[in-house]
Amino acid sequence: MSDTPNPLDLMVVAPNNTKVLCENERVRVLEFQAKAGDHIGLHEHPEMVVYVLQRGRRSFTDEDGTVTVSDPEVGTAFIRTGRTVHTEEVLEDFRGLLIEFKG
């Protein structure tokens, strides 16, 4: 296993927006928060669960150019299957927990 960080890891791309709450060899729990106007550069996630702590609209642009706007309610939990790669425009302040499953 390499000690070189993945350049697309959210902790590398957006260290000021992301905090590791706990981690082991199978899972990593992140707190992510961003302010309206923040731009989160190209990054990737493994399969994960998202739990919304503060509602806020965000616009995601996938590698193929597909744009999706997300505005889930506080208390919403959802699963993102597979690997996702995107950029993110934060349209309103947002805070959530990301539970990432390692390969």
mmCIF file of N, CA and C in Angstrom:
data_model
loop_
_atom_site.group_PDB
_atom_site.id
_atom_site.type_symbol
_atom_site.label_atom_id
_atom_site.label_comp_id
_atom_site.label_asym_id
_atom_site.label_seq_id
_atom_site.Cartn_x
_atom_site.Cartn_y
_atom_site.Cartn_z
ATOM 1 N N MET A 1 0.846 -1.179 0.000
ATOM 2 C CA MET A 1 0.000 0.000 0.000
ATOM 3 C C MET A 1 0.885 1.233 0.000
ATOM 4 N N SER A 2 0.571 2.195 -0.837
ATOM 5 C CA SER A 2 1.373 3.405 -0.983
ATOM 6 C C SER A 2 1.001 4.440 0.072
ATOM 7 N N ASP A 3 2.018 5.184 0.524
ATOM 8 C CA ASP A 3 1.771 6.281 1.453
ATOM 9 C C ASP A 3 1.466 7.580 0.716
ATOM 10 N N THR A 4 1.556 7.558 -0.620
ATOM 11 C CA THR A 4 1.274 8.744 -1.420
ATOM 12 C C THR A 4 -0.226 8.988 -1.435
ATOM 13 N N PRO A 5 -0.670 10.187 -1.018
ATOM 14 C CA PRO A 5 -2.113 10.456 -1.014
ATOM 15 C C PRO A 5 -2.687 10.482 -2.431
ATOM 16 N N ASN A 6 -3.897 10.020 -2.567
ATOM 17 C CA ASN A 6 -4.622 10.073 -3.832
ATOM 18 C C ASN A 6 -4.928 11.545 -4.127
ATOM 19 N N PRO A 7 -4.484 12.087 -5.270
ATOM 20 C CA PRO A 7 -4.723 13.500 -5.556
ATOM 21 C C PRO A 7 -6.199 13.851 -5.731
ATOM 22 N N LEU A 8 -7.070 12.842 -5.917
ATOM 23 C CA LEU A 8 -8.508 13.089 -6.044
ATOM 24 C C LEU A 8 -9.260 12.868 -4.735
ATOM 25 N N ASP A 9 -8.537 12.544 -3.664
ATOM 26 C CA ASP A 9 -9.166 12.346 -2.355
ATOM 27 C C ASP A 9 -9.720 13.685 -1.858
ATOM 28 N N LEU A 10 -10.919 13.673 -1.307
ATOM 29 C CA LEU A 10 -11.550 14.900 -0.817
ATOM 30 C C LEU A 10 -10.697 15.601 0.234
ATOM 31 N N MET A 11 -9.991 14.841 1.052
ATOM 32 C CA MET A 11 -9.120 15.446 2.070
ATOM 33 C C MET A 11 -7.950 16.200 1.441
ATOM 34 N N VAL A 12 -7.515 15.791 0.260
ATOM 35 C CA VAL A 12 -6.431 16.472 -0.461
ATOM 36 C C VAL A 12 -6.984 17.689 -1.201
ATOM 37 N N VAL A 13 -8.134 17.515 -1.849
ATOM 38 C CA VAL A 13 -8.734 18.566 -2.676
ATOM 39 C C VAL A 13 -9.342 19.687 -1.831
ATOM 40 N N ALA A 14 -9.984 19.335 -0.720
ATOM 41 C CA ALA A 14 -10.705 20.330 0.091
ATOM 42 C C ALA A 14 -10.422 20.140 1.582
ATOM 43 N N PRO A 15 -9.160 20.280 1.999
ATOM 44 C CA PRO A 15 -8.828 20.038 3.406
ATOM 45 C C PRO A 15 -9.483 21.019 4.376
ATOM 46 N N ASN A 16 -9.803 22.218 3.918
ATOM 47 C CA ASN A 16 -10.437 23.201 4.801
ATOM 48 C C ASN A 16 -11.929 22.954 4.982
ATOM 49 N N ASN A 17 -12.498 22.092 4.137
ATOM 50 C CA ASN A 17 -13.926 21.785 4.208
ATOM 51 C C ASN A 17 -14.211 20.421 4.820
ATOM 52 N N THR A 18 -13.167 19.646 5.049
ATOM 53 C CA THR A 18 -13.336 18.234 5.381
ATOM 54 C C THR A 18 -12.539 17.857 6.620
ATOM 55 N N LYS A 19 -13.183 17.094 7.501
ATOM 56 C CA LYS A 19 -12.522 16.635 8.732
ATOM 57 C C LYS A 19 -12.771 15.134 8.875
ATOM 58 N N VAL A 20 -11.714 14.371 9.133
ATOM 59 C CA VAL A 20 -11.867 12.939 9.387
ATOM 60 C C VAL A 20 -12.309 12.766 10.838
ATOM 61 N N LEU A 21 -13.477 12.163 11.043
ATOM 62 C CA LEU A 21 -13.984 11.919 12.395
ATOM 63 C C LEU A 21 -13.487 10.591 12.937
ATOM 64 N N CYS A 22 -13.417 9.582 12.078
ATOM 65 C CA CYS A 22 -12.828 8.297 12.450
ATOM 66 C C CYS A 22 -12.545 7.512 11.180
ATOM 67 N N GLU A 23 -11.630 6.551 11.306
ATOM 68 C CA GLU A 23 -11.223 5.781 10.132
ATOM 69 C C GLU A 23 -10.584 4.476 10.573
ATOM 70 N N ASN A 24 -10.844 3.427 9.795
ATOM 71 C CA ASN A 24 -10.113 2.169 9.958
ATOM 72 C C ASN A 24 -9.844 1.604 8.567
ATOM 73 N N GLU A 25 -9.476 0.342 8.478
ATOM 74 C CA GLU A 25 -9.121 -0.237 7.184
ATOM 75 C C GLU A 25 -10.325 -0.446 6.263
ATOM 76 N N ARG A 26 -11.561 -0.355 6.780
ATOM 77 C CA ARG A 26 -12.758 -0.605 5.974
ATOM 78 C C ARG A 26 -13.624 0.615 5.710
ATOM 79 N N VAL A 27 -13.566 1.615 6.602
ATOM 80 C CA VAL A 27 -14.491 2.746 6.489
ATOM 81 C C VAL A 27 -13.817 4.033 6.958
ATOM 82 N N ARG A 28 -14.266 5.152 6.390
ATOM 83 C CA ARG A 28 -13.804 6.467 6.829
ATOM 84 C C ARG A 28 -15.029 7.358 6.973
ATOM 85 N N VAL A 29 -15.143 8.033 8.117
ATOM 86 C CA VAL A 29 -16.257 8.939 8.379
ATOM 87 C C VAL A 29 -15.725 10.364 8.329
ATOM 88 N N LEU A 30 -16.311 11.163 7.427
ATOM 89 C CA LEU A 30 -15.890 12.545 7.235
ATOM 90 C C LEU A 30 -17.021 13.494 7.595
ATOM 91 N N GLU A 31 -16.671 14.634 8.170
ATOM 92 C CA GLU A 31 -17.609 15.744 8.276
ATOM 93 C C GLU A 31 -17.224 16.715 7.172
ATOM 94 N N PHE A 32 -18.187 17.067 6.338
ATOM 95 C CA PHE A 32 -17.945 18.001 5.238
ATOM 96 C C PHE A 32 -18.829 19.211 5.443
ATOM 97 N N GLN A 33 -18.225 20.396 5.387
ATOM 98 C CA GLN A 33 -19.038 21.600 5.423
ATOM 99 C C GLN A 33 -18.443 22.633 4.494
ATOM 100 N N ALA A 34 -19.329 23.380 3.841
ATOM 101 C CA ALA A 34 -18.897 24.374 2.870
ATOM 102 C C ALA A 34 -19.876 25.538 2.876
ATOM 103 N N LYS A 35 -19.367 26.685 2.497
ATOM 104 C CA LYS A 35 -20.153 27.919 2.445
ATOM 105 C C LYS A 35 -20.591 28.191 1.010
ATOM 106 N N ALA A 36 -21.695 28.909 0.874
ATOM 107 C CA ALA A 36 -22.150 29.333 -0.444
ATOM 108 C C ALA A 36 -21.003 30.036 -1.162
ATOM 109 N N GLY A 37 -20.796 29.670 -2.415
ATOM 110 C CA GLY A 37 -19.722 30.260 -3.206
ATOM 111 C C GLY A 37 -18.461 29.425 -3.251
ATOM 112 N N ASP A 38 -18.338 28.441 -2.350
ATOM 113 C CA ASP A 38 -17.162 27.563 -2.381
ATOM 114 C C ASP A 38 -17.190 26.708 -3.647
ATOM 115 N N HIS A 39 -16.018 26.477 -4.206
ATOM 116 C CA HIS A 39 -15.853 25.552 -5.332
ATOM 117 C C HIS A 39 -14.962 24.420 -4.850
ATOM 118 N N ILE A 40 -15.438 23.197 -4.971
ATOM 119 C CA ILE A 40 -14.660 22.018 -4.599
ATOM 120 C C ILE A 40 -14.189 21.386 -5.905
ATOM 121 N N GLY A 41 -12.877 21.345 -6.090
ATOM 122 C CA GLY A 41 -12.300 20.838 -7.334
ATOM 123 C C GLY A 41 -12.587 19.363 -7.563
ATOM 124 N N LEU A 42 -12.133 18.877 -8.692
ATOM 125 C CA LEU A 42 -12.366 17.488 -9.082
ATOM 126 C C LEU A 42 -11.879 16.541 -7.991
ATOM 127 N N HIS A 43 -12.789 15.678 -7.539
ATOM 128 C CA HIS A 43 -12.467 14.704 -6.496
ATOM 129 C C HIS A 43 -13.323 13.462 -6.697
ATOM 130 N N GLU A 44 -12.965 12.413 -5.960
ATOM 131 C CA GLU A 44 -13.704 11.156 -6.090
ATOM 132 C C GLU A 44 -14.111 10.627 -4.720
ATOM 133 N N HIS A 45 -15.139 9.797 -4.765
ATOM 134 C CA HIS A 45 -15.610 9.088 -3.573
ATOM 135 C C HIS A 45 -15.772 7.619 -3.928
ATOM 136 N N PRO A 46 -15.448 6.729 -2.998
ATOM 137 C CA PRO A 46 -15.858 5.334 -3.171
ATOM 138 C C PRO A 46 -17.348 5.246 -2.821
ATOM 139 N N GLU A 47 -17.903 4.046 -2.843
ATOM 140 C CA GLU A 47 -19.284 3.885 -2.381
ATOM 141 C C GLU A 47 -19.396 4.500 -0.998
ATOM 142 N N MET A 48 -20.519 5.198 -0.738
ATOM 143 C CA MET A 48 -20.636 5.891 0.549
ATOM 144 C C MET A 48 -22.088 6.150 0.909
ATOM 145 N N VAL A 49 -22.272 6.505 2.186
ATOM 146 C CA VAL A 49 -23.541 6.979 2.711
ATOM 147 C C VAL A 49 -23.352 8.446 3.054
ATOM 148 N N VAL A 50 -24.341 9.277 2.708
ATOM 149 C CA VAL A 50 -24.328 10.697 3.057
ATOM 150 C C VAL A 50 -25.477 10.946 4.021
ATOM 151 N N TYR A 51 -25.203 11.677 5.107
ATOM 152 C CA TYR A 51 -26.236 12.078 6.062
ATOM 153 C C TYR A 51 -26.195 13.598 6.169
ATOM 154 N N VAL A 52 -27.324 14.255 5.894
ATOM 155 C CA VAL A 52 -27.386 15.716 5.830
ATOM 156 C C VAL A 52 -27.622 16.312 7.217
ATOM 157 N N LEU A 53 -26.687 17.170 7.654
ATOM 158 C CA LEU A 53 -26.791 17.873 8.936
ATOM 159 C C LEU A 53 -27.331 19.291 8.765
ATOM 160 N N GLN A 54 -27.015 19.926 7.627
ATOM 161 C CA GLN A 54 -27.514 21.266 7.310
ATOM 162 C C GLN A 54 -27.842 21.297 5.827
ATOM 163 N N ARG A 55 -29.085 21.609 5.523
ATOM 164 C CA ARG A 55 -29.532 21.642 4.131
ATOM 165 C C ARG A 55 -28.820 22.763 3.379
ATOM 166 N N GLY A 56 -28.457 22.484 2.146
ATOM 167 C CA GLY A 56 -27.848 23.496 1.292
ATOM 168 C C GLY A 56 -27.715 22.972 -0.125
ATOM 169 N N ARG A 57 -28.179 23.751 -1.090
ATOM 170 C CA ARG A 57 -28.106 23.326 -2.494
ATOM 171 C C ARG A 57 -26.657 23.304 -2.968
ATOM 172 N N ARG A 58 -26.348 22.267 -3.759
ATOM 173 C CA ARG A 58 -25.027 22.126 -4.368
ATOM 174 C C ARG A 58 -25.208 21.610 -5.787
ATOM 175 N N SER A 59 -24.308 22.026 -6.668
ATOM 176 C CA SER A 59 -24.334 21.600 -8.059
ATOM 177 C C SER A 59 -23.092 20.761 -8.330
ATOM 178 N N PHE A 60 -23.308 19.539 -8.809
ATOM 179 C CA PHE A 60 -22.218 18.607 -9.103
ATOM 180 C C PHE A 60 -22.069 18.471 -10.615
ATOM 181 N N THR A 61 -20.837 18.487 -11.097
ATOM 182 C CA THR A 61 -20.558 18.228 -12.507
ATOM 183 C C THR A 61 -19.695 16.979 -12.590
ATOM 184 N N ASP A 62 -20.259 15.921 -13.195
ATOM 185 C CA ASP A 62 -19.548 14.651 -13.347
ATOM 186 C C ASP A 62 -18.478 14.763 -14.424
ATOM 187 N N GLU A 63 -17.621 13.747 -14.491
ATOM 188 C CA GLU A 63 -16.539 13.702 -15.487
ATOM 189 C C GLU A 63 -17.047 13.863 -16.919
ATOM 190 N N ASP A 64 -18.250 13.360 -17.188
ATOM 191 C CA ASP A 64 -18.792 13.432 -18.550
ATOM 192 C C ASP A 64 -19.532 14.736 -18.829
ATOM 193 N N GLY A 65 -19.547 15.670 -17.856
ATOM 194 C CA GLY A 65 -20.199 16.963 -18.038
ATOM 195 C C GLY A 65 -21.630 17.024 -17.544
ATOM 196 N N THR A 66 -22.174 15.909 -17.076
ATOM 197 C CA THR A 66 -23.533 15.892 -16.539
ATOM 198 C C THR A 66 -23.591 16.723 -15.262
ATOM 199 N N VAL A 67 -24.568 17.641 -15.199
ATOM 200 C CA VAL A 67 -24.739 18.505 -14.028
ATOM 201 C C VAL A 67 -25.973 18.054 -13.257
ATOM 202 N N THR A 68 -25.822 17.911 -11.941
ATOM 203 C CA THR A 68 -26.914 17.523 -11.059
ATOM 204 C C THR A 68 -26.953 18.495 -9.895
ATOM 205 N N VAL A 69 -28.139 19.026 -9.587
ATOM 206 C CA VAL A 69 -28.302 19.890 -8.421
ATOM 207 C C VAL A 69 -28.922 19.056 -7.312
ATOM 208 N N SER A 70 -28.333 19.161 -6.121
ATOM 209 C CA SER A 70 -28.780 18.387 -4.964
ATOM 210 C C SER A 70 -29.230 19.347 -3.867
ATOM 211 N N ASP A 71 -30.369 19.058 -3.244
ATOM 212 C CA ASP A 71 -30.897 19.897 -2.162
ATOM 213 C C ASP A 71 -31.665 19.030 -1.164
ATOM 214 N N PRO A 72 -30.989 18.038 -0.560
ATOM 215 C CA PRO A 72 -31.693 17.133 0.361
ATOM 216 C C PRO A 72 -32.025 17.804 1.694
ATOM 217 N N GLU A 73 -33.101 17.349 2.301
ATOM 218 C CA GLU A 73 -33.565 17.858 3.599
ATOM 219 C C GLU A 73 -32.627 17.431 4.727
ATOM 220 N N VAL A 74 -32.599 18.202 5.799
ATOM 221 C CA VAL A 74 -31.868 17.819 7.009
ATOM 222 C C VAL A 74 -32.410 16.476 7.494
ATOM 223 N N GLY A 75 -31.519 15.586 7.895
ATOM 224 C CA GLY A 75 -31.915 14.271 8.378
ATOM 225 C C GLY A 75 -32.011 13.219 7.291
ATOM 226 N N THR A 76 -31.854 13.619 6.039
ATOM 227 C CA THR A 76 -31.881 12.671 4.930
ATOM 228 C C THR A 76 -30.583 11.873 4.897
ATOM 229 N N ALA A 77 -30.712 10.581 4.667
ATOM 230 C CA ALA A 77 -29.545 9.718 4.451
ATOM 231 C C ALA A 77 -29.737 9.040 3.102
ATOM 232 N N PHE A 78 -28.668 8.955 2.323
ATOM 233 C CA PHE A 78 -28.755 8.255 1.046
ATOM 234 C C PHE A 78 -27.434 7.589 0.724
ATOM 235 N N ILE A 79 -27.526 6.568 -0.124
ATOM 236 C CA ILE A 79 -26.356 5.777 -0.514
ATOM 237 C C ILE A 79 -25.972 6.147 -1.939
ATOM 238 N N ARG A 80 -24.690 6.397 -2.137
ATOM 239 C CA ARG A 80 -24.133 6.559 -3.486
ATOM 240 C C ARG A 80 -23.341 5.293 -3.778
ATOM 241 N N THR A 81 -23.792 4.533 -4.764
ATOM 242 C CA THR A 81 -23.117 3.275 -5.085
ATOM 243 C C THR A 81 -21.998 3.512 -6.090
ATOM 244 N N GLY A 82 -21.007 2.656 -6.041
ATOM 245 C CA GLY A 82 -19.889 2.759 -6.972
ATOM 246 C C GLY A 82 -19.024 3.978 -6.702
ATOM 247 N N ARG A 83 -18.069 4.192 -7.568
ATOM 248 C CA ARG A 83 -17.144 5.318 -7.466
ATOM 249 C C ARG A 83 -17.764 6.523 -8.169
ATOM 250 N N THR A 84 -17.712 7.694 -7.538
ATOM 251 C CA THR A 84 -18.179 8.923 -8.168
ATOM 252 C C THR A 84 -17.016 9.902 -8.271
ATOM 253 N N VAL A 85 -16.967 10.620 -9.384
ATOM 254 C CA VAL A 85 -15.942 11.637 -9.621
ATOM 255 C C VAL A 85 -16.661 12.887 -10.112
ATOM 256 N N HIS A 86 -16.441 14.012 -9.435
ATOM 257 C CA HIS A 86 -17.131 15.241 -9.822
ATOM 258 C C HIS A 86 -16.450 16.478 -9.228
ATOM 259 N N THR A 87 -16.874 17.650 -9.732
ATOM 260 C CA THR A 87 -16.581 18.919 -9.077
ATOM 261 C C THR A 87 -17.869 19.353 -8.397
ATOM 262 N N GLU A 88 -17.756 20.338 -7.520
ATOM 263 C CA GLU A 88 -18.929 20.752 -6.749
ATOM 264 C C GLU A 88 -18.935 22.263 -6.581
ATOM 265 N N GLU A 89 -20.071 22.874 -6.900
ATOM 266 C CA GLU A 89 -20.299 24.292 -6.631
ATOM 267 C C GLU A 89 -21.290 24.356 -5.477
ATOM 268 N N VAL A 90 -20.916 25.046 -4.416
ATOM 269 C CA VAL A 90 -21.773 25.151 -3.240
ATOM 270 C C VAL A 90 -22.646 26.394 -3.414
ATOM 271 N N LEU A 91 -23.948 26.188 -3.570
ATOM 272 C CA LEU A 91 -24.891 27.275 -3.826
ATOM 273 C C LEU A 91 -25.449 27.851 -2.533
ATOM 274 N N GLU A 92 -25.523 27.036 -1.491
ATOM 275 C CA GLU A 92 -25.973 27.449 -0.153
ATOM 276 C C GLU A 92 -25.134 26.691 0.866
ATOM 277 N N ASP A 93 -24.930 27.283 2.032
ATOM 278 C CA ASP A 93 -24.149 26.617 3.076
ATOM 279 C C ASP A 93 -24.663 25.188 3.265
ATOM 280 N N PHE A 94 -23.745 24.249 3.439
ATOM 281 C CA PHE A 94 -24.089 22.830 3.567
ATOM 282 C C PHE A 94 -23.174 22.185 4.593
ATOM 283 N N ARG A 95 -23.727 21.211 5.308
ATOM 284 C CA ARG A 95 -22.932 20.402 6.240
ATOM 285 C C ARG A 95 -23.497 18.989 6.248
ATOM 286 N N GLY A 96 -22.605 17.995 6.177
ATOM 287 C CA GLY A 96 -23.061 16.614 6.183
ATOM 288 C C GLY A 96 -21.974 15.656 6.611
ATOM 289 N N LEU A 97 -22.390 14.437 6.900
ATOM 290 C CA LEU A 97 -21.463 13.352 7.208
ATOM 291 C C LEU A 97 -21.355 12.462 5.978
ATOM 292 N N LEU A 98 -20.133 12.079 5.639
ATOM 293 C CA LEU A 98 -19.874 11.163 4.538
ATOM 294 C C LEU A 98 -19.235 9.917 5.125
ATOM 295 N N ILE A 99 -19.869 8.782 4.935
ATOM 296 C CA ILE A 99 -19.327 7.515 5.416
ATOM 297 C C ILE A 99 -18.866 6.750 4.181
ATOM 298 N N GLU A 100 -17.552 6.741 3.954
ATOM 299 C CA GLU A 100 -16.971 6.135 2.759
ATOM 300 C C GLU A 100 -16.508 4.710 3.058
ATOM 301 N N PHE A 101 -16.868 3.782 2.155
ATOM 302 C CA PHE A 101 -16.466 2.386 2.293
ATOM 303 C C PHE A 101 -15.230 2.140 1.441
ATOM 304 N N LYS A 102 -14.203 1.607 2.051
ATOM 305 C CA LYS A 102 -12.950 1.346 1.343
ATOM 306 C C LYS A 102 -13.038 0.013 0.612
ATOM 307 N N GLY A 103 -12.360 -0.070 -0.535
ATOM 308 C CA GLY A 103 -12.360 -1.247 -1.388
ATOM 309 C C GLY A 103 -11.965 -2.483 -0.688
#
